[in-house]
Short mmCIF file of C-alpha atoms and ligand atoms in Angstrom, two decimals:
data_model
loop_
_atom_site.label_atom_id
_atom_site.label_comp_id
_atom_site.label_asym_id
_atom_site.label_seq_id
_atom_site.Cartn_x
_atom_site.Cartn_y
_atom_site.Cartn_z
CA MET A 1 0.30 -0.07 -0.17
CA ILE A 2 1.33 3.35 -0.92
CA LEU A 3 -0.38 4.65 1.84
CA SER A 4 2.43 3.02 4.14
CA LYS A 5 5.04 5.27 3.42
CA PHE A 6 3.07 8.63 5.91
CA ILE A 7 1.61 7.95 9.13
CA THR A 8 -1.84 9.28 8.98
CA ILE A 9 -3.25 11.04 12.03
CA ASP A 10 -6.89 12.03 12.22
CA PRO A 11 -7.17 15.00 14.27
CA ALA A 12 -10.25 14.93 15.58
CA GLN A 13 -8.44 11.55 17.73
CA ASN A 14 -5.25 14.26 18.62
CA SER A 15 -4.88 16.32 21.79
CA ASN A 16 -5.08 20.38 21.58
CA GLN A 17 -1.31 20.20 22.17
CA ASP A 18 -0.68 17.25 19.96
CA ASN A 19 -2.34 18.90 17.30
CA TYR A 20 -1.06 22.09 17.83
CA LYS A 21 2.50 20.12 17.50
CA LEU A 22 1.97 18.91 14.01
CA LEU A 23 1.12 22.19 13.09
CA ILE A 24 4.12 24.14 14.19
CA GLY A 25 6.64 21.79 13.60
CA SER A 26 4.42 21.31 10.03
CA ILE A 27 4.41 25.35 8.38
CA VAL A 28 8.49 25.46 8.57
CA PRO A 29 9.71 28.77 8.72
CA ARG A 30 6.86 30.80 9.86
CA PRO A 31 8.48 34.62 9.77
CA ILE A 32 8.04 36.56 12.80
CA ALA A 33 5.16 40.36 13.78
CA PHE A 34 6.36 41.68 16.41
CA VAL A 35 3.59 43.43 17.47
CA SER A 36 3.46 46.66 18.80
CA THR A 37 -0.16 47.71 21.10
CA LEU A 38 -1.27 50.19 22.65
CA SER A 39 -3.69 49.51 25.98
CA LYS A 40 -6.47 52.03 26.13
CA ASP A 41 -5.11 53.28 28.86
CA GLY A 42 -1.92 53.51 27.39
CA VAL A 43 0.68 50.76 28.16
CA PRO A 44 2.54 49.62 25.86
CA ASN A 45 2.57 46.14 25.10
CA LEU A 46 5.40 43.62 22.08
CA ALA A 47 4.38 39.60 21.55
CA PRO A 48 5.69 37.82 18.45
CA PHE A 49 2.95 36.31 16.07
CA SER A 50 4.19 33.27 13.71
CA PHE A 51 1.06 32.72 12.56
CA PHE A 52 1.85 35.86 10.56
CA THR A 53 1.99 36.60 6.46
CA GLY A 54 0.34 38.65 3.94
CA VAL A 55 -3.12 39.37 2.41
CA CYS A 56 -2.68 40.63 -0.82
CA SER A 57 -1.69 43.88 -1.44
CA ASN A 58 -4.68 46.10 -2.59
CA PRO A 59 -4.99 47.94 -0.36
CA PRO A 60 -1.84 46.48 1.62
CA THR A 61 -2.54 43.41 3.95
CA ILE A 62 -1.51 41.37 6.33
CA LEU A 63 -2.49 38.92 9.16
CA PHE A 64 -1.41 37.25 12.31
CA CYS A 65 -3.47 34.87 14.54
CA PRO A 66 -3.37 35.62 18.19
CA MET A 67 -4.70 32.40 20.50
CA LEU A 68 -6.31 32.40 23.69
CA ARG A 69 -3.59 31.75 26.68
CA GLY A 70 -2.79 28.25 27.01
CA SER A 71 -3.12 29.45 30.62
CA ASP A 72 -6.73 30.21 30.90
CA GLY A 73 -8.08 30.85 27.96
CA GLN A 74 -8.12 34.32 27.95
CA LYS A 75 -6.83 37.20 25.07
CA LYS A 76 -4.07 37.92 24.56
CA ASP A 77 -3.42 41.63 25.76
CA THR A 78 -1.95 42.46 21.38
CA LEU A 79 -5.73 41.47 20.80
CA VAL A 80 -7.36 43.15 23.03
CA ASN A 81 -5.48 45.75 22.63
CA ILE A 82 -6.14 45.79 19.31
CA GLU A 83 -10.10 45.35 19.58
CA GLU A 84 -10.01 48.30 21.89
CA THR A 85 -7.68 50.30 19.97
CA GLY A 86 -7.96 49.24 16.34
CA GLU A 87 -4.25 49.93 15.81
CA PHE A 88 -0.64 47.97 15.57
CA VAL A 89 2.50 47.63 14.14
CA VAL A 90 3.83 45.04 13.04
CA ASN A 91 8.14 44.87 13.43
CA VAL A 92 10.18 42.21 11.28
CA VAL A 93 12.63 40.42 13.83
CA ASP A 94 16.00 40.31 12.13
CA GLU A 95 18.94 38.66 13.73
CA GLU A 96 19.90 41.41 16.82
CA ILE A 97 16.97 41.68 17.87
CA VAL A 98 15.77 37.67 18.06
CA GLY A 99 17.06 37.60 21.64
CA LYS A 100 15.04 40.76 22.97
CA MET A 101 11.37 39.46 20.98
CA ASN A 102 11.58 36.39 22.83
CA LEU A 103 11.44 38.47 26.66
CA THR A 104 8.27 39.54 25.36
CA ALA A 105 7.16 35.99 24.16
CA SER A 106 6.76 35.45 28.84
CA GLU A 107 3.48 36.43 29.92
CA PHE A 108 3.41 40.12 31.61
CA SER A 109 0.45 41.34 33.27
CA SER A 110 -1.71 44.14 30.98
CA ASP A 111 -0.08 47.05 32.73
CA VAL A 112 3.76 46.06 31.97
CA ASP A 113 6.12 48.85 29.25
CA GLU A 114 7.43 45.43 27.53
CA PHE A 115 9.76 48.13 25.93
CA VAL A 116 11.12 48.57 28.71
CA GLU A 117 11.80 45.02 29.81
CA ALA A 118 13.14 43.82 25.94
CA GLY A 119 15.38 46.67 26.14
CA LEU A 120 14.02 48.20 23.43
CA THR A 121 13.13 51.63 22.09
CA PRO A 122 9.41 52.51 21.27
CA ILE A 123 9.84 55.77 18.92
CA PRO A 124 6.45 57.85 17.67
CA ALA A 125 4.87 56.42 14.41
CA LYS A 126 3.91 58.40 12.12
CA VAL A 127 0.30 57.75 11.53
CA VAL A 128 -0.98 55.31 14.38
CA LYS A 129 -0.63 55.38 17.85
CA PRO A 130 1.20 52.88 18.98
CA PRO A 131 5.50 53.56 18.93
CA LEU A 132 7.45 51.37 16.16
CA VAL A 133 10.75 49.58 17.79
CA LEU A 134 13.89 51.66 16.67
CA GLU A 135 15.72 48.64 16.75
CA SER A 136 13.39 47.01 14.14
CA PRO A 137 15.03 46.46 10.00
CA LEU A 138 11.75 47.21 8.77
CA SER A 139 8.08 48.37 11.06
CA MET A 140 4.37 48.30 9.03
CA GLU A 141 2.60 50.35 11.08
CA CYS A 142 -1.33 49.08 10.15
CA LYS A 143 -4.92 50.30 11.24
CA LEU A 144 -6.94 47.50 11.74
CA GLN A 145 -9.74 46.08 9.33
CA GLN A 146 -11.35 42.97 10.38
CA VAL A 147 -10.85 40.09 13.94
CA LEU A 148 -12.10 36.91 12.58
CA TYR A 149 -12.65 33.98 16.09
CA VAL A 150 -12.03 30.63 15.09
CA GLY A 151 -13.00 27.95 17.73
CA GLU A 152 -15.18 26.87 20.71
CA GLY A 153 -13.70 29.85 22.97
CA ASP A 154 -11.73 27.44 24.32
CA VAL A 155 -7.89 27.41 25.23
CA GLY A 156 -6.41 26.45 21.32
CA SER A 157 -8.92 28.78 19.89
CA GLY A 158 -7.69 31.02 17.96
CA SER A 159 -8.45 34.28 15.62
CA VAL A 160 -7.52 35.78 12.78
CA VAL A 161 -6.40 39.56 12.85
CA LEU A 162 -6.53 41.35 9.45
CA GLY A 163 -4.87 44.67 9.03
CA THR A 164 -4.70 47.35 6.49
CA VAL A 165 -0.86 48.27 6.18
CA VAL A 166 -1.30 52.57 7.05
CA ARG A 167 2.55 53.15 6.08
CA PHE A 168 6.05 50.85 5.62
CA HIS A 169 9.20 52.28 7.68
CA VAL A 170 12.02 50.49 5.82
CA ARG A 171 15.68 51.01 6.61
CA ARG A 172 17.37 52.56 4.78
CA ASP A 173 20.47 50.33 3.53
CA LEU A 174 17.82 47.80 2.81
CA TYR A 175 16.30 49.97 0.15
CA ASP A 176 17.00 50.44 -3.30
CA ALA A 177 14.79 51.49 -5.35
CA GLY A 178 11.40 50.19 -4.09
CA ARG A 179 12.91 46.82 -2.91
CA ILE A 180 14.18 44.84 0.12
CA ASP A 181 17.82 43.40 0.28
CA ILE A 182 17.07 40.99 1.96
CA THR A 183 21.22 39.60 2.84
CA HIS A 184 21.03 43.40 4.97
CA LEU A 185 18.01 43.03 6.40
CA LYS A 186 18.77 39.34 8.31
CA PRO A 187 15.68 38.08 8.67
CA VAL A 188 14.60 35.14 11.48
CA ALA A 189 11.92 32.56 11.44
CA ARG A 190 10.30 29.80 14.24
CA LEU A 191 10.48 26.55 13.57
CA ALA A 192 8.71 23.99 16.46
CA GLY A 193 9.64 24.11 19.59
CA SER A 194 11.86 26.91 21.09
CA ALA A 195 13.63 26.61 17.47
CA TYR A 196 14.85 29.68 15.05
CA CYS A 197 16.60 29.38 11.59
CA PRO A 198 18.28 32.31 10.44
CA VAL A 199 18.44 33.44 6.29
CA ARG A 200 21.56 32.92 5.48
CA GLU A 201 21.28 31.44 1.67
CA THR A 202 18.73 31.90 -0.62
CA PHE A 203 18.68 30.59 -4.97
CA ASP A 204 16.75 31.76 -7.61
CA LEU A 205 14.52 30.34 -10.21
CA GLN A 206 13.17 31.28 -13.46
CA ARG A 207 9.44 31.17 -14.09
CA PRO A 208 8.48 29.09 -16.67
CA GLY A 209 5.80 32.05 -19.36
CA THR A 210 2.36 31.17 -20.23
CA ILE A 211 2.19 27.16 -21.63
CA GLN A 212 -0.11 25.87 -23.38
CA ARG A 213 -0.61 22.49 -24.54
C1 LIG B 301 8.15 33.43 18.00
C2 LIG B 301 7.03 33.28 18.84
C3 LIG B 301 6.16 32.81 17.62
C4 LIG B 301 4.96 33.12 18.52
N1 LIG B 301 3.40 32.88 17.95
C5 LIG B 301 2.98 33.51 18.34
C6 LIG B 301 1.53 33.24 17.38
O1 LIG B 301 1.09 32.76 16.30
N2 LIG B 301 0.60 33.18 17.86
C7 LIG B 301 -0.29 32.96 19.71
O2 LIG B 301 -0.92 33.34 20.41
N3 LIG B 301 1.08 33.61 19.93
C8 LIG B 301 1.76 32.94 19.16
N4 LIG B 301 3.67 32.84 20.81
C9 LIG B 301 3.14 33.01 21.98
C10 LIG B 301 2.73 34.75 22.06
O3 LIG B 301 4.18 36.05 22.01
C11 LIG B 301 2.57 34.50 23.77
O4 LIG B 301 1.46 34.19 24.45
C12 LIG B 301 2.71 36.09 24.39
O5 LIG B 301 2.96 36.58 25.67
C13 LIG B 301 1.36 36.82 24.06
O6 LIG B 301 1.76 38.14 24.96
P1 LIG B 301 0.25 39.52 24.98
O7 LIG B 301 -0.41 38.78 25.98
O8 LIG B 301 1.80 40.61 25.24
O9 LIG B 301 -0.32 39.68 24.08
C14 LIG B 301 4.36 32.95 19.84
C15 LIG B 301 5.85 33.27 20.93
C16 LIG B 301 6.74 33.34 20.23
C17 LIG B 301 8.26 33.47 21.44
#
């Protein structure tokens, strides 16, 4: 049987934790959205999210996915802040700030300024109220487009935050005629568990043109 090449798993027979491990081991490498928000009382918050990607360019749109907290099933501070203020900034994580990014993944209470905890510098954005991370090579100011809620609302359930990019901020040495220089960007991606990977080697493939048979 050709299927004996594979172990086939029915997620309905699996625990939430085991399904999570399958997802984070299968969807690799994942870019990291380092998201800054402000609480309604003005407390700055930072947190990384690797369930993150682009959606479309017109309007320029990104998404990332805050799950409910594993410890108590409550919404993470990032999601609460975005629901309340409608604004956030996605900062790119490079090799220089990856250690500091990791510090902000701890569960701080919502009145703690995570810029201070991580030793990162907040600088004012142009359009939105949450600050940019000065040490990040590239930041995107975003206005909330919509939040989709996924699951039954228990631990493991999640959400999709869709945001419209209203400003890009690209470090000057990375920007060349509208393009981003990936060798200088030095992005870091998340794998499973505590593993990360840099982008050190790339290769090109030419796309075949239209094929008619
Ligand atoms: C690299 C990395 C990626 C992460 N990606 C996600 C993610 O995609 N979704 C999620 O809910 N939590 C993710 N987390 C965990 C959150 O960052 C963590 O729960 C954080 O404390 C949330 O902070 P907040 O309550 O201030 O929003 C990730 C953690 C790390 C270190």
